[in-house]
Amino acid sequence: MNRNYLKQPDGYRETIQSGIEGVRKFRGGLCKGNYSYDQALLKLKEEIETADAIVIGAGAGLSTSAGFTYSGERFMKYFSDFNRVYGFQDMYSGGFYPYPDEQTRWAFWARNIYVNRYMDPPFPVYQDLYSIVRDRDYFVITTNVDHCFQKAGFDKKKLFYTQGDYGLFQSTDPARKITFDNEEWVMKAMEAQGFVRNEHGIFEMPDEGVSMRIPEEMLPKNPLDGTEVIMNLRADESFAEDAGWRAASAAYSDFLRRHKGMHILYLELGVGSNTPVIIKYPFWQMTNDNPEAFYACLNYNEAFTPVQIKERSLCIDQDCGEVLKLLK
């Protein structure tokens, strides 16, 4: 098995390396492209309909457009007690807070996983995207960890979640590249805190409030040996690239190889500047290297393209969900 693993292509690292090398060659800075908003919509529709293949690169902005926000009303509905006691104002910050004990830390994570993995987003942005590309030859690479693509109907074999999955735990031993589903544990941990399901089966906080701790015996454990587990989220070298992750990375590499030199639409949705080497830089570089390729960037307040490829690019500085609704 190890020999086979070493032979597998690694689309994740291959494209990152090529993107880093390629972006160094760009000259002339960045621009907003050559199209007005209406022209860009028409051009994007044409590219979707005529491309031999579509590579979708999705970042946090796409899930934000779908309503998966980490602060505000959604945060206060499930974490008002944590806000009151510990002061943080969003779910992201709560993931790094130094809690007084493991029972409290895992109570927070049970809620965080439930809200961002097992609940559906408020708006049908992912469903709209799927309706647009489902009959096309597509592949998705995303830094999101909320599983929204699969829940919307996208083919699991055409998805690559590069940074992990809220629905998985992993061993604390970095040498053991294995993960474990956490849905059953999450549901029990929500009940243990006192959350109750409404008529639609959704957990809600009762008027009398809930506990901010889970019982010690409910702390999640590795089912193989009873040791501690951590979230399967890429933070450092301890991230477990399990068999499923490696297969998805190889599938991404294979998709790019099979369509090399063809008319490919690189469709970038809501990708910010935090991790540009995973999606943005490789998309720029692959567009630049293939005269038949076209690059489209949809991102509110962050839509731009290198001047070097502006003739084969479009930028739409709008909410992804609104654009996809119009395209649908």
mmCIF file with all atom_site columns, N, CA, C and O in Angstrom, residues 18-62:
data_model
loop_
_atom_site.group_PDB
_atom_site.id
_atom_site.type_symbol
_atom_site.label_atom_id
_atom_site.label_alt_id
_atom_site.label_comp_id
_atom_site.label_asym_id
_atom_site.label_entity_id
_atom_site.label_seq_id
_atom_site.pdbx_PDB_ins_code
_atom_site.Cartn_x
_atom_site.Cartn_y
_atom_site.Cartn_z
_atom_site.occupancy
_atom_site.B_iso_or_equiv
_atom_site.pdbx_formal_charge
_atom_site.auth_seq_id
_atom_site.auth_comp_id
_atom_site.auth_asym_id
_atom_site.auth_atom_id
_atom_site.pdbx_PDB_model_num
ATOM 1   N N  . SER A 1 18 ? 3.708   24.598 -8.984  1.00 0.00 ? 18 SER A N  1
ATOM 2   C CA . SER A 1 18 ? 3.668   25.258 -10.286 1.00 0.00 ? 18 SER A CA 1
ATOM 3   C C  . SER A 1 18 ? 3.109   26.669 -10.167 1.00 0.00 ? 18 SER A C  1
ATOM 4   O O  . SER A 1 18 ? 3.542   27.577 -10.881 1.00 0.00 ? 18 SER A O  1
ATOM 5   N N  . GLY A 1 19 ? 2.146   26.862 -9.252  1.00 0.00 ? 19 GLY A N  1
ATOM 6   C CA . GLY A 1 19 ? 1.593   28.193 -9.050  1.00 0.00 ? 19 GLY A CA 1
ATOM 7   C C  . GLY A 1 19 ? 2.615   29.169 -8.502  1.00 0.00 ? 19 GLY A C  1
ATOM 8   O O  . GLY A 1 19 ? 2.691   30.320 -8.939  1.00 0.00 ? 19 GLY A O  1
ATOM 9   N N  . ILE A 1 20 ? 3.427   28.711 -7.547  1.00 0.00 ? 20 ILE A N  1
ATOM 10  C CA . ILE A 1 20 ? 4.476   29.564 -6.977  1.00 0.00 ? 20 ILE A CA 1
ATOM 11  C C  . ILE A 1 20 ? 5.496   29.935 -8.042  1.00 0.00 ? 20 ILE A C  1
ATOM 12  O O  . ILE A 1 20 ? 5.925   31.091 -8.153  1.00 0.00 ? 20 ILE A O  1
ATOM 13  N N  . GLU A 1 21 ? 5.884   28.942 -8.831  1.00 0.00 ? 21 GLU A N  1
ATOM 14  C CA . GLU A 1 21 ? 6.867   29.205 -9.884  1.00 0.00 ? 21 GLU A CA 1
ATOM 15  C C  . GLU A 1 21 ? 6.289   30.121 -10.962 1.00 0.00 ? 21 GLU A C  1
ATOM 16  O O  . GLU A 1 21 ? 6.961   31.026 -11.462 1.00 0.00 ? 21 GLU A O  1
ATOM 17  N N  . GLY A 1 22 ? 5.008   29.904 -11.290 1.00 0.00 ? 22 GLY A N  1
ATOM 18  C CA . GLY A 1 22 ? 4.389   30.689 -12.343 1.00 0.00 ? 22 GLY A CA 1
ATOM 19  C C  . GLY A 1 22 ? 4.138   32.130 -11.968 1.00 0.00 ? 22 GLY A C  1
ATOM 20  O O  . GLY A 1 22 ? 4.349   33.046 -12.777 1.00 0.00 ? 22 GLY A O  1
ATOM 21  N N  . VAL A 1 23 ? 3.698   32.368 -10.730 1.00 0.00 ? 23 VAL A N  1
ATOM 22  C CA . VAL A 1 23 ? 3.324   33.723 -10.337 1.00 0.00 ? 23 VAL A CA 1
ATOM 23  C C  . VAL A 1 23 ? 4.531   34.655 -10.317 1.00 0.00 ? 23 VAL A C  1
ATOM 24  O O  . VAL A 1 23 ? 4.393   35.877 -10.471 1.00 0.00 ? 23 VAL A O  1
ATOM 25  N N  . ARG A 1 24 ? 5.724   34.093 -10.160 1.00 0.00 ? 24 ARG A N  1
ATOM 26  C CA . ARG A 1 24 ? 6.946   34.911 -10.175 1.00 0.00 ? 24 ARG A CA 1
ATOM 27  C C  . ARG A 1 24 ? 7.209   35.502 -11.557 1.00 0.00 ? 24 ARG A C  1
ATOM 28  O O  . ARG A 1 24 ? 7.953   36.474 -11.692 1.00 0.00 ? 24 ARG A O  1
ATOM 29  N N  . LYS A 1 25 ? 6.603   34.901 -12.583 1.00 0.00 ? 25 LYS A N  1
ATOM 30  C CA . LYS A 1 25 ? 6.835   35.347 -13.948 1.00 0.00 ? 25 LYS A CA 1
ATOM 31  C C  . LYS A 1 25 ? 5.871   36.452 -14.381 1.00 0.00 ? 25 LYS A C  1
ATOM 32  O O  . LYS A 1 25 ? 6.057   37.048 -15.440 1.00 0.00 ? 25 LYS A O  1
ATOM 33  N N  . PHE A 1 26 ? 4.834   36.691 -13.581 1.00 0.00 ? 26 PHE A N  1
ATOM 34  C CA . PHE A 1 26 ? 3.851   37.699 -13.963 1.00 0.00 ? 26 PHE A CA 1
ATOM 35  C C  . PHE A 1 26 ? 4.449   39.094 -13.827 1.00 0.00 ? 26 PHE A C  1
ATOM 36  O O  . PHE A 1 26 ? 5.101   39.422 -12.837 1.00 0.00 ? 26 PHE A O  1
ATOM 37  N N  . ARG A 1 27 ? 4.176   39.913 -14.802 1.00 0.00 ? 27 ARG A N  1
ATOM 38  C CA . ARG A 1 27 ? 4.649   41.292 -14.803 1.00 0.00 ? 27 ARG A CA 1
ATOM 39  C C  . ARG A 1 27 ? 3.475   42.220 -15.107 1.00 0.00 ? 27 ARG A C  1
ATOM 40  O O  . ARG A 1 27 ? 2.549   41.842 -15.813 1.00 0.00 ? 27 ARG A O  1
ATOM 41  N N  . GLY A 1 28 ? 3.508   43.420 -14.580 1.00 0.00 ? 28 GLY A N  1
ATOM 42  C CA . GLY A 1 28 ? 2.483   44.402 -14.902 1.00 0.00 ? 28 GLY A CA 1
ATOM 43  C C  . GLY A 1 28 ? 1.405   44.568 -13.866 1.00 0.00 ? 28 GLY A C  1
ATOM 44  O O  . GLY A 1 28 ? 0.511   45.401 -14.036 1.00 0.00 ? 28 GLY A O  1
ATOM 45  N N  . GLY A 1 29 ? 1.439   43.781 -12.801 1.00 0.00 ? 29 GLY A N  1
ATOM 46  C CA . GLY A 1 29 ? 0.483   43.963 -11.729 1.00 0.00 ? 29 GLY A CA 1
ATOM 47  C C  . GLY A 1 29 ? -0.864  43.321 -12.000 1.00 0.00 ? 29 GLY A C  1
ATOM 48  O O  . GLY A 1 29 ? -1.007  42.444 -12.850 1.00 0.00 ? 29 GLY A O  1
ATOM 49  N N  . LEU A 1 30 ? -1.873  43.788 -11.252 1.00 0.00 ? 30 LEU A N  1
ATOM 50  C CA . LEU A 1 30 ? -3.217  43.227 -11.309 1.00 0.00 ? 30 LEU A CA 1
ATOM 51  C C  . LEU A 1 30 ? -4.207  44.246 -11.858 1.00 0.00 ? 30 LEU A C  1
ATOM 52  O O  . LEU A 1 30 ? -3.967  45.451 -11.805 1.00 0.00 ? 30 LEU A O  1
ATOM 53  N N  . CYS A 1 31 ? -5.333  43.748 -12.369 1.00 0.00 ? 31 CYS A N  1
ATOM 54  C CA . CYS A 1 31 ? -6.361  44.639 -12.903 1.00 0.00 ? 31 CYS A CA 1
ATOM 55  C C  . CYS A 1 31 ? -7.726  44.002 -12.720 1.00 0.00 ? 31 CYS A C  1
ATOM 56  O O  . CYS A 1 31 ? -7.846  42.864 -12.281 1.00 0.00 ? 31 CYS A O  1
ATOM 57  N N  . LYS A 1 32 ? -8.762  44.739 -13.055 1.00 0.00 ? 32 LYS A N  1
ATOM 58  C CA . LYS A 1 32 ? -10.146 44.269 -12.929 1.00 0.00 ? 32 LYS A CA 1
ATOM 59  C C  . LYS A 1 32 ? -10.659 43.615 -14.202 1.00 0.00 ? 32 LYS A C  1
ATOM 60  O O  . LYS A 1 32 ? -11.824 43.250 -14.292 1.00 0.00 ? 32 LYS A O  1
ATOM 61  N N  . GLY A 1 33 ? -9.824  43.491 -15.218 1.00 0.00 ? 33 GLY A N  1
ATOM 62  C CA . GLY A 1 33 ? -10.247 42.878 -16.461 1.00 0.00 ? 33 GLY A CA 1
ATOM 63  C C  . GLY A 1 33 ? -10.826 43.870 -17.440 1.00 0.00 ? 33 GLY A C  1
ATOM 64  O O  . GLY A 1 33 ? -10.863 45.081 -17.191 1.00 0.00 ? 33 GLY A O  1
ATOM 65  N N  . ASN A 1 34 ? -11.313 43.368 -18.579 1.00 0.00 ? 34 ASN A N  1
ATOM 66  C CA . ASN A 1 34 ? -11.769 44.226 -19.674 1.00 0.00 ? 34 ASN A CA 1
ATOM 67  C C  . ASN A 1 34 ? -13.279 44.331 -19.797 1.00 0.00 ? 34 ASN A C  1
ATOM 68  O O  . ASN A 1 34 ? -13.777 45.037 -20.666 1.00 0.00 ? 34 ASN A O  1
ATOM 69  N N  . TYR A 1 35 ? -14.035 43.619 -18.946 1.00 0.00 ? 35 TYR A N  1
ATOM 70  C CA . TYR A 1 35 ? -15.478 43.539 -19.139 1.00 0.00 ? 35 TYR A CA 1
ATOM 71  C C  . TYR A 1 35 ? -16.247 44.365 -18.106 1.00 0.00 ? 35 TYR A C  1
ATOM 72  O O  . TYR A 1 35 ? -15.878 44.416 -16.928 1.00 0.00 ? 35 TYR A O  1
ATOM 73  N N  . SER A 1 36 ? -17.339 44.979 -18.566 1.00 0.00 ? 36 SER A N  1
ATOM 74  C CA . SER A 1 36 ? -18.293 45.573 -17.634 1.00 0.00 ? 36 SER A CA 1
ATOM 75  C C  . SER A 1 36 ? -19.051 44.440 -16.950 1.00 0.00 ? 36 SER A C  1
ATOM 76  O O  . SER A 1 36 ? -18.932 43.268 -17.339 1.00 0.00 ? 36 SER A O  1
ATOM 77  N N  . TYR A 1 37 ? -19.854 44.763 -15.964 1.00 0.00 ? 37 TYR A N  1
ATOM 78  C CA . TYR A 1 37 ? -20.593 43.724 -15.221 1.00 0.00 ? 37 TYR A CA 1
ATOM 79  C C  . TYR A 1 37 ? -21.492 42.920 -16.152 1.00 0.00 ? 37 TYR A C  1
ATOM 80  O O  . TYR A 1 37 ? -21.462 41.678 -16.150 1.00 0.00 ? 37 TYR A O  1
ATOM 81  N N  . ASP A 1 38 ? -22.294 43.593 -16.966 1.00 0.00 ? 38 ASP A N  1
ATOM 82  C CA . ASP A 1 38 ? -23.204 42.890 -17.872 1.00 0.00 ? 38 ASP A CA 1
ATOM 83  C C  . ASP A 1 38 ? -22.440 42.071 -18.900 1.00 0.00 ? 38 ASP A C  1
ATOM 84  O O  . ASP A 1 38 ? -22.814 40.936 -19.218 1.00 0.00 ? 38 ASP A O  1
ATOM 85  N N  . GLN A 1 39 ? -21.360 42.625 -19.416 1.00 0.00 ? 39 GLN A N  1
ATOM 86  C CA . GLN A 1 39 ? -20.549 41.890 -20.388 1.00 0.00 ? 39 GLN A CA 1
ATOM 87  C C  . GLN A 1 39 ? -19.907 40.659 -19.753 1.00 0.00 ? 39 GLN A C  1
ATOM 88  O O  . GLN A 1 39 ? -19.819 39.599 -20.380 1.00 0.00 ? 39 GLN A O  1
ATOM 89  N N  . ALA A 1 40 ? -19.473 40.818 -18.518 1.00 0.00 ? 40 ALA A N  1
ATOM 90  C CA . ALA A 1 40 ? -18.836 39.702 -17.819 1.00 0.00 ? 40 ALA A CA 1
ATOM 91  C C  . ALA A 1 40 ? -19.824 38.559 -17.588 1.00 0.00 ? 40 ALA A C  1
ATOM 92  O O  . ALA A 1 40 ? -19.468 37.382 -17.722 1.00 0.00 ? 40 ALA A O  1
ATOM 93  N N  . LEU A 1 41 ? -21.059 38.887 -17.252 1.00 0.00 ? 41 LEU A N  1
ATOM 94  C CA . LEU A 1 41 ? -22.078 37.848 -17.067 1.00 0.00 ? 41 LEU A CA 1
ATOM 95  C C  . LEU A 1 41 ? -22.291 37.061 -18.358 1.00 0.00 ? 41 LEU A C  1
ATOM 96  O O  . LEU A 1 41 ? -22.360 35.823 -18.350 1.00 0.00 ? 41 LEU A O  1
ATOM 97  N N  . LEU A 1 42 ? -22.418 37.778 -19.465 1.00 0.00 ? 42 LEU A N  1
ATOM 98  C CA . LEU A 1 42 ? -22.633 37.121 -20.745 1.00 0.00 ? 42 LEU A CA 1
ATOM 99  C C  . LEU A 1 42 ? -21.432 36.266 -21.138 1.00 0.00 ? 42 LEU A C  1
ATOM 100 O O  . LEU A 1 42 ? -21.576 35.144 -21.637 1.00 0.00 ? 42 LEU A O  1
ATOM 101 N N  . LYS A 1 43 ? -20.236 36.799 -20.909 1.00 0.00 ? 43 LYS A N  1
ATOM 102 C CA . LYS A 1 43 ? -19.024 36.060 -21.238 1.00 0.00 ? 43 LYS A CA 1
ATOM 103 C C  . LYS A 1 43 ? -18.884 34.816 -20.368 1.00 0.00 ? 43 LYS A C  1
ATOM 104 O O  . LYS A 1 43 ? -18.500 33.736 -20.865 1.00 0.00 ? 43 LYS A O  1
ATOM 105 N N  . LEU A 1 44 ? -19.195 34.932 -19.096 1.00 0.00 ? 44 LEU A N  1
ATOM 106 C CA . LEU A 1 44 ? -19.100 33.788 -18.204 1.00 0.00 ? 44 LEU A CA 1
ATOM 107 C C  . LEU A 1 44 ? -20.099 32.703 -18.620 1.00 0.00 ? 44 LEU A C  1
ATOM 108 O O  . LEU A 1 44 ? -19.761 31.509 -18.625 1.00 0.00 ? 44 LEU A O  1
ATOM 109 N N  . LYS A 1 45 ? -21.302 33.097 -18.965 1.00 0.00 ? 45 LYS A N  1
ATOM 110 C CA . LYS A 1 45 ? -22.299 32.140 -19.440 1.00 0.00 ? 45 LYS A CA 1
ATOM 111 C C  . LYS A 1 45 ? -21.794 31.418 -20.688 1.00 0.00 ? 45 LYS A C  1
ATOM 112 O O  . LYS A 1 45 ? -21.925 30.194 -20.814 1.00 0.00 ? 45 LYS A O  1
ATOM 113 N N  . GLU A 1 46 ? -21.186 32.163 -21.592 1.00 0.00 ? 46 GLU A N  1
ATOM 114 C CA . GLU A 1 46 ? -20.639 31.569 -22.820 1.00 0.00 ? 46 GLU A CA 1
ATOM 115 C C  . GLU A 1 46 ? -19.527 30.581 -22.499 1.00 0.00 ? 46 GLU A C  1
ATOM 116 O O  . GLU A 1 46 ? -19.476 29.478 -23.076 1.00 0.00 ? 46 GLU A O  1
ATOM 117 N N  . GLU A 1 47 ? -18.630 30.951 -21.584 1.00 0.00 ? 47 GLU A N  1
ATOM 118 C CA . GLU A 1 47 ? -17.525 30.070 -21.237 1.00 0.00 ? 47 GLU A CA 1
ATOM 119 C C  . GLU A 1 47 ? -18.021 28.788 -20.576 1.00 0.00 ? 47 GLU A C  1
ATOM 120 O O  . GLU A 1 47 ? -17.503 27.694 -20.830 1.00 0.00 ? 47 GLU A O  1
ATOM 121 N N  . ILE A 1 48 ? -19.015 28.897 -19.709 1.00 0.00 ? 48 ILE A N  1
ATOM 122 C CA . ILE A 1 48 ? -19.563 27.708 -19.051 1.00 0.00 ? 48 ILE A CA 1
ATOM 123 C C  . ILE A 1 48 ? -20.155 26.757 -20.085 1.00 0.00 ? 48 ILE A C  1
ATOM 124 O O  . ILE A 1 48 ? -19.998 25.531 -19.999 1.00 0.00 ? 48 ILE A O  1
ATOM 125 N N  . GLU A 1 49 ? -20.810 27.315 -21.089 1.00 0.00 ? 49 GLU A N  1
ATOM 126 C CA . GLU A 1 49 ? -21.493 26.495 -22.090 1.00 0.00 ? 49 GLU A CA 1
ATOM 127 C C  . GLU A 1 49 ? -20.537 25.897 -23.117 1.00 0.00 ? 49 GLU A C  1
ATOM 128 O O  . GLU A 1 49 ? -20.831 24.845 -23.695 1.00 0.00 ? 49 GLU A O  1
ATOM 129 N N  . THR A 1 50 ? -19.401 26.534 -23.359 1.00 0.00 ? 50 THR A N  1
ATOM 130 C CA . THR A 1 50 ? -18.516 26.092 -24.437 1.00 0.00 ? 50 THR A CA 1
ATOM 131 C C  . THR A 1 50 ? -17.228 25.423 -23.968 1.00 0.00 ? 50 THR A C  1
ATOM 132 O O  . THR A 1 50 ? -16.545 24.780 -24.778 1.00 0.00 ? 50 THR A O  1
ATOM 133 N N  . ALA A 1 51 ? -16.882 25.543 -22.713 1.00 0.00 ? 51 ALA A N  1
ATOM 134 C CA . ALA A 1 51 ? -15.621 24.972 -22.224 1.00 0.00 ? 51 ALA A CA 1
ATOM 135 C C  . ALA A 1 51 ? -15.637 23.452 -22.305 1.00 0.00 ? 51 ALA A C  1
ATOM 136 O O  . ALA A 1 51 ? -16.675 22.807 -22.104 1.00 0.00 ? 51 ALA A O  1
ATOM 137 N N  . ASP A 1 52 ? -14.486 22.875 -22.607 1.00 0.00 ? 52 ASP A N  1
ATOM 138 C CA . ASP A 1 52 ? -14.354 21.418 -22.590 1.00 0.00 ? 52 ASP A CA 1
ATOM 139 C C  . ASP A 1 52 ? -14.418 20.888 -21.167 1.00 0.00 ? 52 ASP A C  1
ATOM 140 O O  . ASP A 1 52 ? -14.845 19.749 -20.938 1.00 0.00 ? 52 ASP A O  1
ATOM 141 N N  . ALA A 1 53 ? -13.971 21.679 -20.226 1.00 0.00 ? 53 ALA A N  1
ATOM 142 C CA . ALA A 1 53 ? -13.985 21.283 -18.821 1.00 0.00 ? 53 ALA A CA 1
ATOM 143 C C  . ALA A 1 53 ? -13.986 22.535 -17.950 1.00 0.00 ? 53 ALA A C  1
ATOM 144 O O  . ALA A 1 53 ? -13.532 23.601 -18.371 1.00 0.00 ? 53 ALA A O  1
ATOM 145 N N  . ILE A 1 54 ? -14.518 22.388 -16.730 1.00 0.00 ? 54 ILE A N  1
ATOM 146 C CA . ILE A 1 54 ? -14.572 23.495 -15.775 1.00 0.00 ? 54 ILE A CA 1
ATOM 147 C C  . ILE A 1 54 ? -13.888 23.055 -14.482 1.00 0.00 ? 54 ILE A C  1
ATOM 148 O O  . ILE A 1 54 ? -14.253 22.026 -13.902 1.00 0.00 ? 54 ILE A O  1
ATOM 149 N N  . VAL A 1 55 ? -12.897 23.805 -14.066 1.00 0.00 ? 55 VAL A N  1
ATOM 150 C CA . VAL A 1 55 ? -12.255 23.576 -12.771 1.00 0.00 ? 55 VAL A CA 1
ATOM 151 C C  . VAL A 1 55 ? -12.747 24.658 -11.822 1.00 0.00 ? 55 VAL A C  1
ATOM 152 O O  . VAL A 1 55 ? -12.481 25.846 -12.038 1.00 0.00 ? 55 VAL A O  1
ATOM 153 N N  . ILE A 1 56 ? -13.491 24.264 -10.808 1.00 0.00 ? 56 ILE A N  1
ATOM 154 C CA . ILE A 1 56 ? -14.050 25.199 -9.843  1.00 0.00 ? 56 ILE A CA 1
ATOM 155 C C  . ILE A 1 56 ? -13.128 25.278 -8.637  1.00 0.00 ? 56 ILE A C  1
ATOM 156 O O  . ILE A 1 56 ? -12.795 24.254 -8.029  1.00 0.00 ? 56 ILE A O  1
ATOM 157 N N  . GLY A 1 57 ? -12.702 26.476 -8.286  1.00 0.00 ? 57 GLY A N  1
ATOM 158 C CA . GLY A 1 57 ? -11.910 26.695 -7.089  1.00 0.00 ? 57 GLY A CA 1
ATOM 159 C C  . GLY A 1 57 ? -12.712 27.545 -6.119  1.00 0.00 ? 57 GLY A C  1
ATOM 160 O O  . GLY A 1 57 ? -13.076 28.676 -6.440  1.00 0.00 ? 57 GLY A O  1
ATOM 161 N N  . ALA A 1 58 ? -13.037 27.007 -4.956  1.00 0.00 ? 58 ALA A N  1
ATOM 162 C CA . ALA A 1 58 ? -13.942 27.689 -4.032  1.00 0.00 ? 58 ALA A CA 1
ATOM 163 C C  . ALA A 1 58 ? -13.280 27.995 -2.701  1.00 0.00 ? 58 ALA A C  1
ATOM 164 O O  . ALA A 1 58 ? -12.591 27.143 -2.128  1.00 0.00 ? 58 ALA A O  1
ATOM 165 N N  . GLY A 1 59 ? -13.517 29.209 -2.208  1.00 0.00 ? 59 GLY A N  1
ATOM 166 C CA . GLY A 1 59 ? -13.003 29.622 -0.912  1.00 0.00 ? 59 GLY A CA 1
ATOM 167 C C  . GLY A 1 59 ? -14.119 30.010 0.030   1.00 0.00 ? 59 GLY A C  1
ATOM 168 O O  . GLY A 1 59 ? -15.320 29.815 -0.249  1.00 0.00 ? 59 GLY A O  1
ATOM 169 N N  . ALA A 1 60 ? -13.747 30.610 1.147   1.00 0.00 ? 60 ALA A N  1
ATOM 170 C CA . ALA A 1 60 ? -14.702 30.928 2.207   1.00 0.00 ? 60 ALA A CA 1
ATOM 171 C C  . ALA A 1 60 ? -15.803 31.869 1.743   1.00 0.00 ? 60 ALA A C  1
ATOM 172 O O  . ALA A 1 60 ? -16.924 31.829 2.262   1.00 0.00 ? 60 ALA A O  1
ATOM 173 N N  . GLY A 1 61 ? -15.506 32.724 0.750   1.00 0.00 ? 61 GLY A N  1
ATOM 174 C CA . GLY A 1 61 ? -16.507 33.665 0.286   1.00 0.00 ? 61 GLY A CA 1
ATOM 175 C C  . GLY A 1 61 ? -17.743 33.000 -0.278  1.00 0.00 ? 61 GLY A C  1
ATOM 176 O O  . GLY A 1 61 ? -18.844 33.558 -0.217  1.00 0.00 ? 61 GLY A O  1
ATOM 177 N N  . LEU A 1 62 ? -17.598 31.802 -0.830  1.00 0.00 ? 62 LEU A N  1
ATOM 178 C CA . LEU A 1 62 ? -18.756 31.088 -1.379  1.00 0.00 ? 62 LEU A CA 1
ATOM 179 C C  . LEU A 1 62 ? -19.686 30.637 -0.253  1.00 0.00 ? 62 LEU A C  1
ATOM 180 O O  . LEU A 1 62 ? -20.901 30.785 -0.341  1.00 0.00 ? 62 LEU A O  1
#
